[in-house]
């Protein structure tokens, strides 16, 4: 097997394409996507123009949380394939010039993991329970949880066993939290990193990277609900008992030593919901190398807000010695073609209410949402750093907000008492063809129902069609590869008539990006050459909600 090319900096301005394997392509007609399905579609991704593929979990799992409850970190779920399939995937990706990054889930295991099963068979106080977080309950008979912590998915963060002890799960009960103070836990994950690195993966996306280190000194502190916190409300000194503790960085420094055993060094990107001022260490060269910045995803579509987010992200990346990361959609959020179709003033809680109303209230302006989404994508792809795309966004797929209640599988739905619909709407399997039992996803239907509208949004419907969202992505990624230079950015006064609705900056090689986020058209800079536009132009004007890439003579 050919290893990755020896360029230690390939990731700094790469475009990653996230695949949620169960929803990408199904090869065996069981309604669930799998690794052979991914292999069959890798030429499509190479033609799209991405640099790397990021695979969400494909490990053995009971699917209590869509695969993020991992029963075996060094194997493939038999429903999704085999280790031989994974090796074929790496080989085919290498042949096509694609790198592969995999998800790793270190905060918790599945309750089916051999360690937890051993802990369940053991008595209270047995060392087998020390790899997890077991505690006696409060009250005279221990019938109350050890703390008042609420799970991120709703409900108590503790579950009591018949022997009276309680175990911690910050997510679903089927996802018991690991004790990262235990040396065997640390050593086993280093083995896992080497296992996949030896098979040719280029790096790892680290789930809940900010949650591994916890203050487990008794008595444990009550803090209440751990859901939906604002990262800026976390303590500046890293003293929160669960999130972003200083001790977590010692873990990732150990990981970096493993990454650097390889040529090129393996990379990591942290999913770390932390204060902006505390994100840099996760992305530093002696830790993971990158950290997701979700501020761009969460920012309102206004020029001042986005400029502040961009400046902040670039500054933080420079401080860390990393490159910035940009993302608009992923497997955990409402797809941005729908998010941008809703009124700007809606909060994240309001969007959850919109989902609960099956997307009917308020009414989404789909045409506006797609127009804004295309403009946002061109803006993102022009920025210095790495861009992370989510499967199907290149088709302009909307959130499937009206999934029937009986089809929902996200644990948030049940654990919230049916108050939070969850993330299934962005995980609906992709449409590849205009028709068929699952629009080309597979011959046996799909594990989540697809709307009829998916047919005309499919790859088949958009391929080769001038102006389609798919062809916009292809053209943008092709141009981006030709235009990339250094990681600098220079803001420009917009076309001689600056106003709050326009973002205009220059990259190296004379490449400029002008994004009109206002409600009125703006003039193109005199003498500029339009290379690409997210939507039709009107003469020498850039219409509202449109981004253009320009060359200066």
Short mmCIF file of C-alpha atoms in Angstrom, two decimals, residues 37-511:
data_model
loop_
_atom_site.label_atom_id
_atom_site.label_comp_id
_atom_site.label_asym_id
_atom_site.label_seq_id
_atom_site.Cartn_x
_atom_site.Cartn_y
_atom_site.Cartn_z
CA UNK A 37 -20.54 1.99 -1.25
CA UNK A 38 -18.05 4.70 -0.32
CA UNK A 39 -15.38 3.05 -2.48
CA UNK A 40 -17.75 3.02 -5.48
CA UNK A 41 -18.26 6.77 -5.18
CA UNK A 42 -14.67 7.89 -4.55
CA UNK A 43 -14.20 8.80 -8.25
CA UNK A 44 -17.09 11.24 -7.83
CA UNK A 45 -15.26 12.93 -4.96
CA UNK A 46 -11.99 13.06 -6.88
CA UNK A 47 -13.87 14.67 -9.79
CA UNK A 48 -15.52 17.09 -7.38
CA UNK A 49 -12.06 18.34 -6.50
CA UNK A 50 -11.72 17.73 -2.76
CA UNK A 51 -8.36 16.84 -1.19
CA UNK A 52 -9.42 14.50 1.58
CA UNK A 53 -12.31 12.41 2.85
CA UNK A 54 -13.34 12.42 6.50
CA UNK A 55 -15.25 9.29 7.54
CA UNK A 56 -17.67 9.57 10.43
CA UNK A 57 -17.66 6.43 12.65
CA UNK A 58 -17.82 3.08 10.84
CA UNK A 59 -16.85 1.01 13.90
CA UNK A 60 -18.94 -1.77 15.49
CA UNK A 61 -21.80 -0.02 17.27
CA UNK A 62 -25.29 -0.59 18.61
CA UNK A 63 -26.18 2.75 16.97
CA UNK A 64 -27.52 4.28 20.15
CA UNK A 65 -26.03 7.51 18.82
CA UNK A 66 -25.57 6.99 15.11
CA UNK A 67 -22.25 5.20 15.48
CA UNK A 68 -20.72 7.51 18.10
CA UNK A 69 -21.19 4.69 20.61
CA UNK A 70 -18.16 2.59 19.67
CA UNK A 71 -17.91 -1.05 20.77
CA UNK A 72 -14.54 -1.79 19.12
CA UNK A 73 -12.19 1.01 18.06
CA UNK A 74 -10.05 -1.24 15.86
CA UNK A 75 -12.62 -2.89 13.63
CA UNK A 76 -15.40 -2.21 11.13
CA UNK A 77 -19.09 -2.71 11.84
CA UNK A 78 -20.02 -5.86 9.87
CA UNK A 79 -23.09 -4.05 8.54
CA UNK A 80 -20.74 -1.53 6.94
CA UNK A 81 -18.00 -3.87 5.73
CA UNK A 82 -14.73 -5.40 6.85
CA UNK A 83 -11.16 -4.35 7.55
CA UNK A 84 -10.30 -5.60 4.06
CA UNK A 85 -12.92 -3.18 2.70
CA UNK A 86 -11.30 -0.39 4.68
CA UNK A 87 -7.90 -1.26 3.25
CA UNK A 88 -9.39 -1.25 -0.26
CA UNK A 89 -10.89 2.16 0.46
CA UNK A 90 -7.50 3.54 1.49
CA UNK A 91 -5.86 2.04 -1.61
CA UNK A 92 -8.50 3.45 -3.98
CA UNK A 93 -8.37 6.86 -2.32
CA UNK A 94 -4.59 6.84 -2.69
CA UNK A 95 -4.90 5.92 -6.37
CA UNK A 96 -7.24 8.88 -6.89
CA UNK A 97 -5.04 11.30 -4.95
CA UNK A 98 -7.38 11.52 -1.97
CA UNK A 99 -6.37 11.34 1.68
CA UNK A 100 -8.57 9.75 4.35
CA UNK A 101 -9.26 11.05 7.85
CA UNK A 102 -11.32 9.05 10.37
CA UNK A 103 -13.41 9.96 13.38
CA UNK A 104 -12.20 8.92 16.81
CA UNK A 105 -14.53 9.02 19.83
CA UNK A 106 -12.41 9.11 23.00
CA UNK A 107 -14.78 10.61 25.59
CA UNK A 108 -16.96 7.51 25.88
CA UNK A 109 -17.35 3.98 24.59
CA UNK A 110 -20.41 1.94 23.78
CA UNK A 111 -21.94 0.07 26.70
CA UNK A 112 -21.19 -3.01 24.55
CA UNK A 113 -17.44 -2.37 24.74
CA UNK A 114 -15.58 -5.27 26.36
CA UNK A 115 -14.29 -2.97 29.11
CA UNK A 116 -17.75 -1.87 30.14
CA UNK A 117 -19.12 -5.38 29.95
CA UNK A 118 -16.28 -6.44 32.26
CA UNK A 119 -17.15 -3.55 34.59
CA UNK A 120 -20.81 -4.65 34.70
CA UNK A 121 -19.77 -8.16 35.73
CA UNK A 122 -17.47 -6.81 38.43
CA UNK A 123 -18.50 -5.84 41.94
CA UNK A 124 -18.38 -2.26 43.27
CA UNK A 125 -14.80 -1.35 44.06
CA UNK A 126 -13.33 -3.80 41.55
CA UNK A 127 -10.48 -2.33 39.44
CA UNK A 128 -12.42 -3.26 36.29
CA UNK A 129 -14.68 -0.29 37.02
CA UNK A 130 -11.81 2.19 37.24
CA UNK A 131 -11.64 2.68 33.45
CA UNK A 132 -15.05 4.39 33.70
CA UNK A 133 -16.62 6.75 36.22
CA UNK A 134 -18.56 4.82 38.86
CA UNK A 135 -19.79 6.39 42.08
CA UNK A 136 -22.09 5.68 45.00
CA UNK A 137 -25.35 7.60 45.00
CA UNK A 138 -26.38 10.30 47.43
CA UNK A 139 -28.94 10.00 50.18
CA UNK A 140 -29.26 7.43 52.94
CA UNK A 141 -29.80 4.53 50.52
CA UNK A 142 -27.78 5.93 47.60
CA UNK A 143 -30.93 6.30 45.52
CA UNK A 144 -30.06 9.78 44.29
CA UNK A 145 -27.51 10.40 41.51
CA UNK A 146 -24.01 11.39 42.66
CA UNK A 147 -24.50 14.89 41.14
CA UNK A 148 -27.23 16.94 39.50
CA UNK A 149 -25.56 16.75 36.07
CA UNK A 150 -27.93 16.57 33.08
CA UNK A 151 -26.88 14.64 29.98
CA UNK A 152 -26.17 16.49 26.72
CA UNK A 153 -29.03 14.45 25.23
CA UNK A 154 -31.41 15.24 28.10
CA UNK A 155 -32.21 13.33 31.26
CA UNK A 156 -29.80 12.48 34.10
CA UNK A 157 -26.11 12.04 33.30
CA UNK A 158 -26.01 9.04 35.67
CA UNK A 159 -27.55 5.58 35.47
CA UNK A 160 -27.87 3.27 38.48
CA UNK A 161 -26.95 -0.40 38.31
CA UNK A 162 -28.76 -3.14 40.27
CA UNK A 163 -25.80 -3.30 42.68
CA UNK A 164 -26.47 0.31 43.68
CA UNK A 165 -23.56 2.09 41.99
CA UNK A 166 -24.08 4.77 39.37
CA UNK A 167 -22.04 5.34 36.19
CA UNK A 168 -21.50 8.60 34.31
CA UNK A 169 -22.65 9.21 30.73
CA UNK A 170 -22.60 12.79 29.53
CA UNK A 171 -24.47 11.61 26.44
CA UNK A 172 -26.74 8.55 26.15
CA UNK A 173 -26.78 5.79 28.84
CA UNK A 174 -25.32 3.51 26.17
CA UNK A 175 -22.25 5.80 26.06
CA UNK A 176 -20.46 5.48 29.42
CA UNK A 177 -17.73 8.07 29.92
CA UNK A 178 -14.14 6.87 30.12
CA UNK A 179 -11.84 7.80 32.99
CA UNK A 180 -8.85 9.44 31.27
CA UNK A 181 -6.89 9.40 34.53
CA UNK A 182 -6.53 5.64 34.02
CA UNK A 183 -3.22 4.70 32.34
CA UNK A 184 -4.78 1.76 30.46
CA UNK A 185 -7.28 4.10 28.78
CA UNK A 186 -4.48 6.40 27.61
CA UNK A 187 -2.32 3.52 26.38
CA UNK A 188 -5.15 1.79 24.51
CA UNK A 189 -6.00 4.91 22.50
CA UNK A 190 -2.36 5.30 21.50
CA UNK A 191 -2.60 1.75 20.17
CA UNK A 192 -5.74 2.71 18.25
CA UNK A 193 -4.05 5.76 16.71
CA UNK A 194 -1.20 3.56 15.49
CA UNK A 195 -3.59 0.85 14.25
CA UNK A 196 -5.32 3.21 11.81
CA UNK A 197 -2.20 5.22 10.99
CA UNK A 198 -0.44 2.00 10.01
CA UNK A 199 -3.34 1.29 7.65
CA UNK A 200 -2.73 4.60 5.90
CA UNK A 201 -5.13 7.14 7.41
CA UNK A 202 -3.89 10.71 7.20
CA UNK A 203 -5.40 11.89 10.47
CA UNK A 204 -8.20 11.95 13.00
CA UNK A 205 -11.18 14.15 13.79
CA UNK A 206 -11.47 14.06 17.59
CA UNK A 207 -15.02 13.97 18.95
CA UNK A 208 -15.70 15.96 22.15
CA UNK A 209 -11.99 16.75 22.41
CA UNK A 210 -12.64 19.24 25.21
CA UNK A 211 -14.33 16.69 27.47
CA UNK A 212 -11.74 14.00 28.17
CA UNK A 213 -10.18 15.42 31.32
CA UNK A 214 -12.64 15.75 34.21
CA UNK A 215 -12.41 16.79 37.84
CA UNK A 216 -13.34 13.48 39.48
CA UNK A 217 -12.06 14.27 42.95
CA UNK A 218 -14.72 13.58 45.56
CA UNK A 219 -16.97 15.22 46.44
CA UNK A 220 -18.06 15.88 42.85
CA UNK A 221 -19.42 19.35 42.18
CA UNK A 222 -23.04 20.02 41.22
CA UNK A 223 -23.30 22.14 38.06
CA UNK A 224 -26.74 21.26 36.66
CA UNK A 225 -27.46 21.12 32.94
CA UNK A 226 -24.40 20.57 30.72
CA UNK A 227 -26.38 20.99 27.49
CA UNK A 228 -26.32 23.97 25.15
CA UNK A 229 -23.84 26.05 27.09
CA UNK A 230 -22.19 29.10 25.56
CA UNK A 231 -18.45 28.31 25.33
CA UNK A 232 -17.70 31.91 26.29
CA UNK A 233 -19.36 31.20 29.66
CA UNK A 234 -16.81 28.52 30.53
CA UNK A 235 -14.21 29.58 33.13
CA UNK A 236 -11.17 31.35 31.74
CA UNK A 237 -8.87 29.31 33.99
CA UNK A 238 -9.97 25.85 32.84
CA UNK A 239 -11.62 25.00 36.15
CA UNK A 240 -14.94 23.65 34.85
CA UNK A 241 -15.32 20.09 36.19
CA UNK A 242 -16.21 18.62 32.77
CA UNK A 243 -15.22 20.85 29.87
CA UNK A 244 -11.90 22.28 28.66
CA UNK A 245 -9.76 21.46 31.64
CA UNK A 246 -6.05 22.21 31.34
CA UNK A 247 -5.20 18.55 31.91
CA UNK A 248 -6.67 17.61 28.52
CA UNK A 249 -3.67 19.06 26.74
CA UNK A 250 -1.34 16.50 28.27
CA UNK A 251 -3.41 13.81 26.53
CA UNK A 252 -3.07 15.43 23.13
CA UNK A 253 0.64 16.04 23.56
CA UNK A 254 0.95 12.26 23.96
CA UNK A 255 -1.05 11.82 20.76
CA UNK A 256 1.21 14.23 18.90
CA UNK A 257 4.21 12.02 19.66
CA UNK A 258 2.39 9.17 17.92
CA UNK A 259 1.39 11.38 14.97
CA UNK A 260 5.01 12.41 14.49
CA UNK A 261 6.15 8.80 14.17
CA UNK A 262 4.77 8.87 10.60
CA UNK A 263 5.83 10.53 7.36
CA UNK A 264 4.08 12.82 6.85
CA UNK A 265 2.95 13.32 10.44
CA UNK A 266 -0.67 12.37 11.00
CA UNK A 267 -2.98 15.28 11.71
CA UNK A 268 -5.80 15.88 14.13
CA UNK A 269 -8.67 18.32 14.25
CA UNK A 270 -10.43 18.94 17.54
CA UNK A 271 -14.15 19.26 17.99
CA UNK A 272 -13.74 21.59 20.95
CA UNK A 273 -16.62 23.77 22.11
CA UNK A 274 -14.48 26.15 24.16
CA UNK A 275 -13.85 29.83 24.63
CA UNK A 276 -12.19 31.47 21.62
CA UNK A 277 -9.25 32.45 23.82
CA UNK A 278 -8.69 28.81 24.86
CA UNK A 279 -8.97 27.09 21.45
CA UNK A 280 -5.37 27.70 20.31
CA UNK A 281 -3.67 24.95 22.39
CA UNK A 282 -5.81 22.22 20.80
CA UNK A 283 -4.60 23.34 17.36
CA UNK A 284 -0.96 23.87 18.28
CA UNK A 285 1.81 21.93 16.48
CA UNK A 286 2.57 19.95 19.66
CA UNK A 287 -1.07 18.84 20.01
CA UNK A 288 -3.67 18.08 17.32
CA UNK A 289 -2.73 20.65 14.66
CA UNK A 290 -6.22 22.05 13.98
CA UNK A 291 -9.42 22.84 15.86
CA UNK A 292 -12.84 23.45 14.42
CA UNK A 293 -14.05 27.02 14.63
CA UNK A 294 -17.84 26.92 14.61
CA UNK A 295 -18.20 30.70 14.86
CA UNK A 296 -18.34 30.94 11.06
CA UNK A 297 -21.19 28.40 10.97
CA UNK A 298 -23.10 30.17 13.74
CA UNK A 299 -22.53 33.76 12.59
CA UNK A 300 -25.50 35.69 11.17
CA UNK A 301 -25.23 36.39 7.42
CA UNK A 302 -24.06 39.98 7.91
CA UNK A 303 -20.79 41.45 6.73
CA UNK A 304 -19.69 43.01 10.04
CA UNK A 305 -20.38 39.82 12.01
CA UNK A 306 -18.63 37.60 9.50
CA UNK A 307 -15.63 39.92 9.18
CA UNK A 308 -15.17 39.84 12.95
CA UNK A 309 -15.41 36.04 12.95
CA UNK A 310 -12.93 35.72 10.07
CA UNK A 311 -10.42 38.07 11.70
CA UNK A 312 -10.75 36.26 15.00
CA UNK A 313 -10.28 32.83 13.43
CA UNK A 314 -7.23 33.86 11.42
CA UNK A 315 -5.68 35.51 14.46
CA UNK A 316 -6.28 32.45 16.63
CA UNK A 317 -4.82 30.16 13.97
CA UNK A 318 -1.68 32.28 13.71
CA UNK A 319 -1.34 32.21 17.49
CA UNK A 320 -1.59 28.42 17.48
CA UNK A 321 0.79 27.96 14.55
CA UNK A 322 -2.08 26.26 12.70
CA UNK A 323 -4.32 27.18 9.80
CA UNK A 324 -7.91 28.29 10.20
CA UNK A 325 -10.83 25.90 9.71
CA UNK A 326 -14.11 26.80 8.04
CA UNK A 327 -17.36 24.84 8.07
CA UNK A 328 -20.99 25.60 7.17
CA UNK A 329 -22.68 22.21 7.65
CA UNK A 330 -21.98 18.89 9.34
CA UNK A 331 -23.75 15.83 10.75
CA UNK A 332 -24.86 17.69 13.90
CA UNK A 333 -26.49 20.88 12.58
CA UNK A 334 -29.31 22.00 10.30
CA UNK A 335 -28.02 22.10 6.73
CA UNK A 336 -27.01 25.62 5.79
CA UNK A 337 -29.25 25.77 2.70
CA UNK A 338 -32.17 25.60 5.16
CA UNK A 339 -30.59 27.53 8.01
CA UNK A 340 -30.05 30.50 5.70
CA UNK A 341 -33.62 30.22 4.40
CA UNK A 342 -34.99 31.15 7.84
CA UNK A 343 -35.36 34.65 9.29
CA UNK A 344 -31.99 35.95 10.49
CA UNK A 345 -33.27 36.78 13.94
CA UNK A 346 -34.09 33.17 14.80
CA UNK A 347 -31.95 31.82 17.61
CA UNK A 348 -30.65 28.26 17.70
CA UNK A 349 -33.51 27.43 20.07
CA UNK A 350 -35.97 28.95 17.57
CA UNK A 351 -34.53 26.72 14.85
CA UNK A 352 -35.17 23.69 17.06
CA UNK A 353 -38.75 24.88 17.35
CA UNK A 354 -38.87 25.14 13.55
CA UNK A 355 -37.74 21.52 13.29
CA UNK A 356 -40.35 20.47 15.83
CA UNK A 357 -42.97 22.15 13.61
CA UNK A 358 -41.75 19.99 10.71
CA UNK A 359 -40.27 23.05 9.04
CA UNK A 360 -43.67 24.70 8.54
CA UNK A 361 -43.40 27.62 10.97
CA UNK A 362 -41.86 29.93 10.04
CA UNK A 363 -41.97 29.11 6.34
CA UNK A 364 -38.48 28.72 4.91
CA UNK A 365 -37.65 30.72 1.77
CA UNK A 366 -35.86 27.90 -0.06
CA UNK A 367 -34.81 29.98 -3.05
CA UNK A 368 -33.27 32.61 -0.80
CA UNK A 369 -31.66 29.93 1.37
CA UNK A 370 -29.96 28.28 -1.60
CA UNK A 371 -28.81 31.62 -2.98
CA UNK A 372 -27.31 32.57 0.37
CA UNK A 373 -25.80 29.10 0.81
CA UNK A 374 -24.02 29.29 -2.55
CA UNK A 375 -22.70 32.75 -1.70
CA UNK A 376 -21.53 31.58 1.72
CA UNK A 377 -19.74 28.60 0.15
CA UNK A 378 -17.78 30.75 -2.31
CA UNK A 379 -16.85 33.08 0.54
CA UNK A 380 -15.69 30.13 2.67
CA UNK A 381 -13.64 28.55 -0.11
CA UNK A 382 -11.83 31.84 -0.75
CA UNK A 383 -10.62 32.13 2.84
CA UNK A 384 -7.13 31.04 3.94
CA UNK A 385 -7.16 27.69 5.72
CA UNK A 386 -8.98 24.36 5.48
CA UNK A 387 -12.60 24.03 4.39
CA UNK A 388 -14.74 21.16 5.64
CA UNK A 389 -17.68 20.24 3.40
CA UNK A 390 -20.54 17.96 4.46
CA UNK A 391 -21.88 15.35 2.09
CA UNK A 392 -24.73 16.63 -0.05
CA UNK A 393 -24.10 20.32 0.44
CA UNK A 394 -22.63 20.34 -3.08
CA UNK A 395 -26.15 19.42 -4.24
CA UNK A 396 -27.76 22.22 -2.25
CA UNK A 397 -29.64 19.66 -0.17
CA UNK A 398 -32.03 21.18 2.39
CA UNK A 399 -32.70 19.88 5.87
CA UNK A 400 -35.42 17.22 5.81
CA UNK A 401 -37.41 18.89 8.56
CA UNK A 402 -40.60 16.85 8.18
CA UNK A 403 -39.33 13.35 8.88
CA UNK A 404 -42.15 11.35 10.48
CA UNK A 405 -41.80 10.86 14.21
CA UNK A 406 -41.79 7.10 13.73
CA UNK A 407 -38.62 7.34 11.61
CA UNK A 408 -36.53 9.38 14.06
CA UNK A 409 -33.46 7.63 15.45
CA UNK A 410 -31.50 10.41 17.16
CA UNK A 411 -31.43 9.65 20.92
CA UNK A 412 -32.10 13.31 21.62
CA UNK A 413 -35.72 12.82 20.50
CA UNK A 414 -36.60 10.29 23.18
CA UNK A 415 -34.36 11.62 25.96
CA UNK A 416 -35.73 15.16 25.58
CA UNK A 417 -39.28 13.92 26.01
CA UNK A 418 -39.97 14.67 22.34
CA UNK A 419 -39.03 18.32 22.79
CA UNK A 420 -35.91 18.27 20.60
CA UNK A 421 -36.27 16.57 17.23
CA UNK A 422 -32.56 15.97 16.77
CA UNK A 423 -30.14 15.62 13.89
CA UNK A 424 -31.73 13.04 11.62
CA UNK A 425 -32.85 15.69 9.12
CA UNK A 426 -29.28 16.38 7.99
CA UNK A 427 -28.41 12.65 7.86
CA UNK A 428 -30.95 11.54 5.26
CA UNK A 429 -29.21 9.38 2.60
CA UNK A 430 -27.93 11.12 -0.51
CA UNK A 431 -29.72 11.11 -3.88
CA UNK A 432 -27.53 9.98 -6.76
CA UNK A 433 -30.20 9.50 -9.46
CA UNK A 434 -33.49 11.12 -10.41
CA UNK A 435 -35.54 8.01 -9.63
CA UNK A 436 -35.36 4.56 -8.11
CA UNK A 437 -36.22 3.10 -4.71
CA UNK A 438 -33.74 5.44 -2.97
CA UNK A 439 -32.67 7.83 -5.74
CA UNK A 440 -29.59 5.74 -6.41
CA UNK A 441 -28.48 5.41 -2.79
CA UNK A 442 -29.04 1.65 -2.99
CA UNK A 443 -31.45 -0.97 -4.28
CA UNK A 444 -33.10 -1.61 -0.92
CA UNK A 445 -34.51 1.79 0.09
CA UNK A 446 -32.90 3.97 2.73
CA UNK A 447 -32.79 3.84 6.51
CA UNK A 448 -34.27 7.35 6.71
CA UNK A 449 -37.01 8.34 4.23
CA UNK A 450 -36.00 10.70 1.42
CA UNK A 451 -38.36 13.41 0.17
CA UNK A 452 -39.55 13.42 -3.45
CA UNK A 453 -37.70 16.69 -4.01
CA UNK A 454 -34.40 14.80 -3.77
CA UNK A 455 -34.82 13.44 -7.31
CA UNK A 456 -34.29 16.81 -8.97
CA UNK A 457 -31.48 17.63 -6.55
CA UNK A 458 -29.62 14.40 -7.32
CA UNK A 459 -26.18 14.11 -8.84
CA UNK A 460 -27.74 12.82 -12.06
CA UNK A 461 -30.07 15.84 -12.27
CA UNK A 462 -27.29 18.38 -11.74
CA UNK A 463 -24.28 16.83 -13.44
CA UNK A 464 -23.19 18.86 -16.45
CA UNK A 465 -25.95 21.42 -15.95
CA UNK A 466 -24.51 24.92 -16.17
CA UNK A 467 -25.30 26.93 -13.06
CA UNK A 468 -26.27 23.93 -10.92
CA UNK A 469 -24.99 23.86 -7.38
CA UNK A 470 -22.95 20.73 -8.11
CA UNK A 471 -21.19 22.37 -11.05
CA UNK A 472 -20.61 25.53 -8.98
CA UNK A 473 -18.77 23.45 -6.37
CA UNK A 474 -16.74 21.65 -9.05
CA UNK A 475 -15.71 24.89 -10.71
CA UNK A 476 -14.95 26.58 -7.41
CA UNK A 477 -12.79 23.71 -6.14
CA UNK A 478 -10.93 23.52 -9.44
CA UNK A 479 -10.19 27.24 -9.45
CA UNK A 480 -9.25 27.21 -5.79
CA UNK A 481 -6.61 24.60 -6.44
CA UNK A 482 -5.07 26.79 -9.12
CA UNK A 483 -5.25 30.04 -7.15
CA UNK A 484 -4.00 29.04 -3.71
CA UNK A 485 -0.91 30.85 -2.53
CA UNK A 486 0.10 31.95 0.92
CA UNK A 487 -2.31 32.10 3.86
CA UNK A 488 -2.59 35.87 3.91
CA UNK A 489 -5.70 37.99 3.49
CA UNK A 490 -6.00 41.74 2.86
CA UNK A 491 -9.31 43.52 3.38
CA UNK A 492 -10.24 46.05 0.68
CA UNK A 493 -12.64 48.95 0.64
CA UNK A 494 -15.53 47.64 -1.36
CA UNK A 495 -15.56 49.01 -4.91
CA UNK A 496 -14.98 52.57 -3.76
CA UNK A 497 -18.33 52.68 -1.96
CA UNK A 498 -17.90 50.70 1.25
CA UNK A 499 -20.96 49.86 3.27
CA UNK A 500 -21.85 47.39 5.98
CA UNK A 501 -23.23 44.77 3.62
CA UNK A 502 -20.08 43.87 1.65
CA UNK A 503 -17.01 41.75 2.37
CA UNK A 504 -14.14 42.33 -0.05
CA UNK A 505 -10.64 40.92 0.35
CA UNK A 506 -7.60 40.00 -1.68
CA UNK A 507 -5.54 36.80 -1.60
CA UNK A 508 -2.20 36.31 -3.30
CA UNK A 509 -1.88 36.10 -7.11
CA UNK A 510 -4.39 38.94 -7.51
CA UNK A 511 -7.30 36.73 -6.45
#
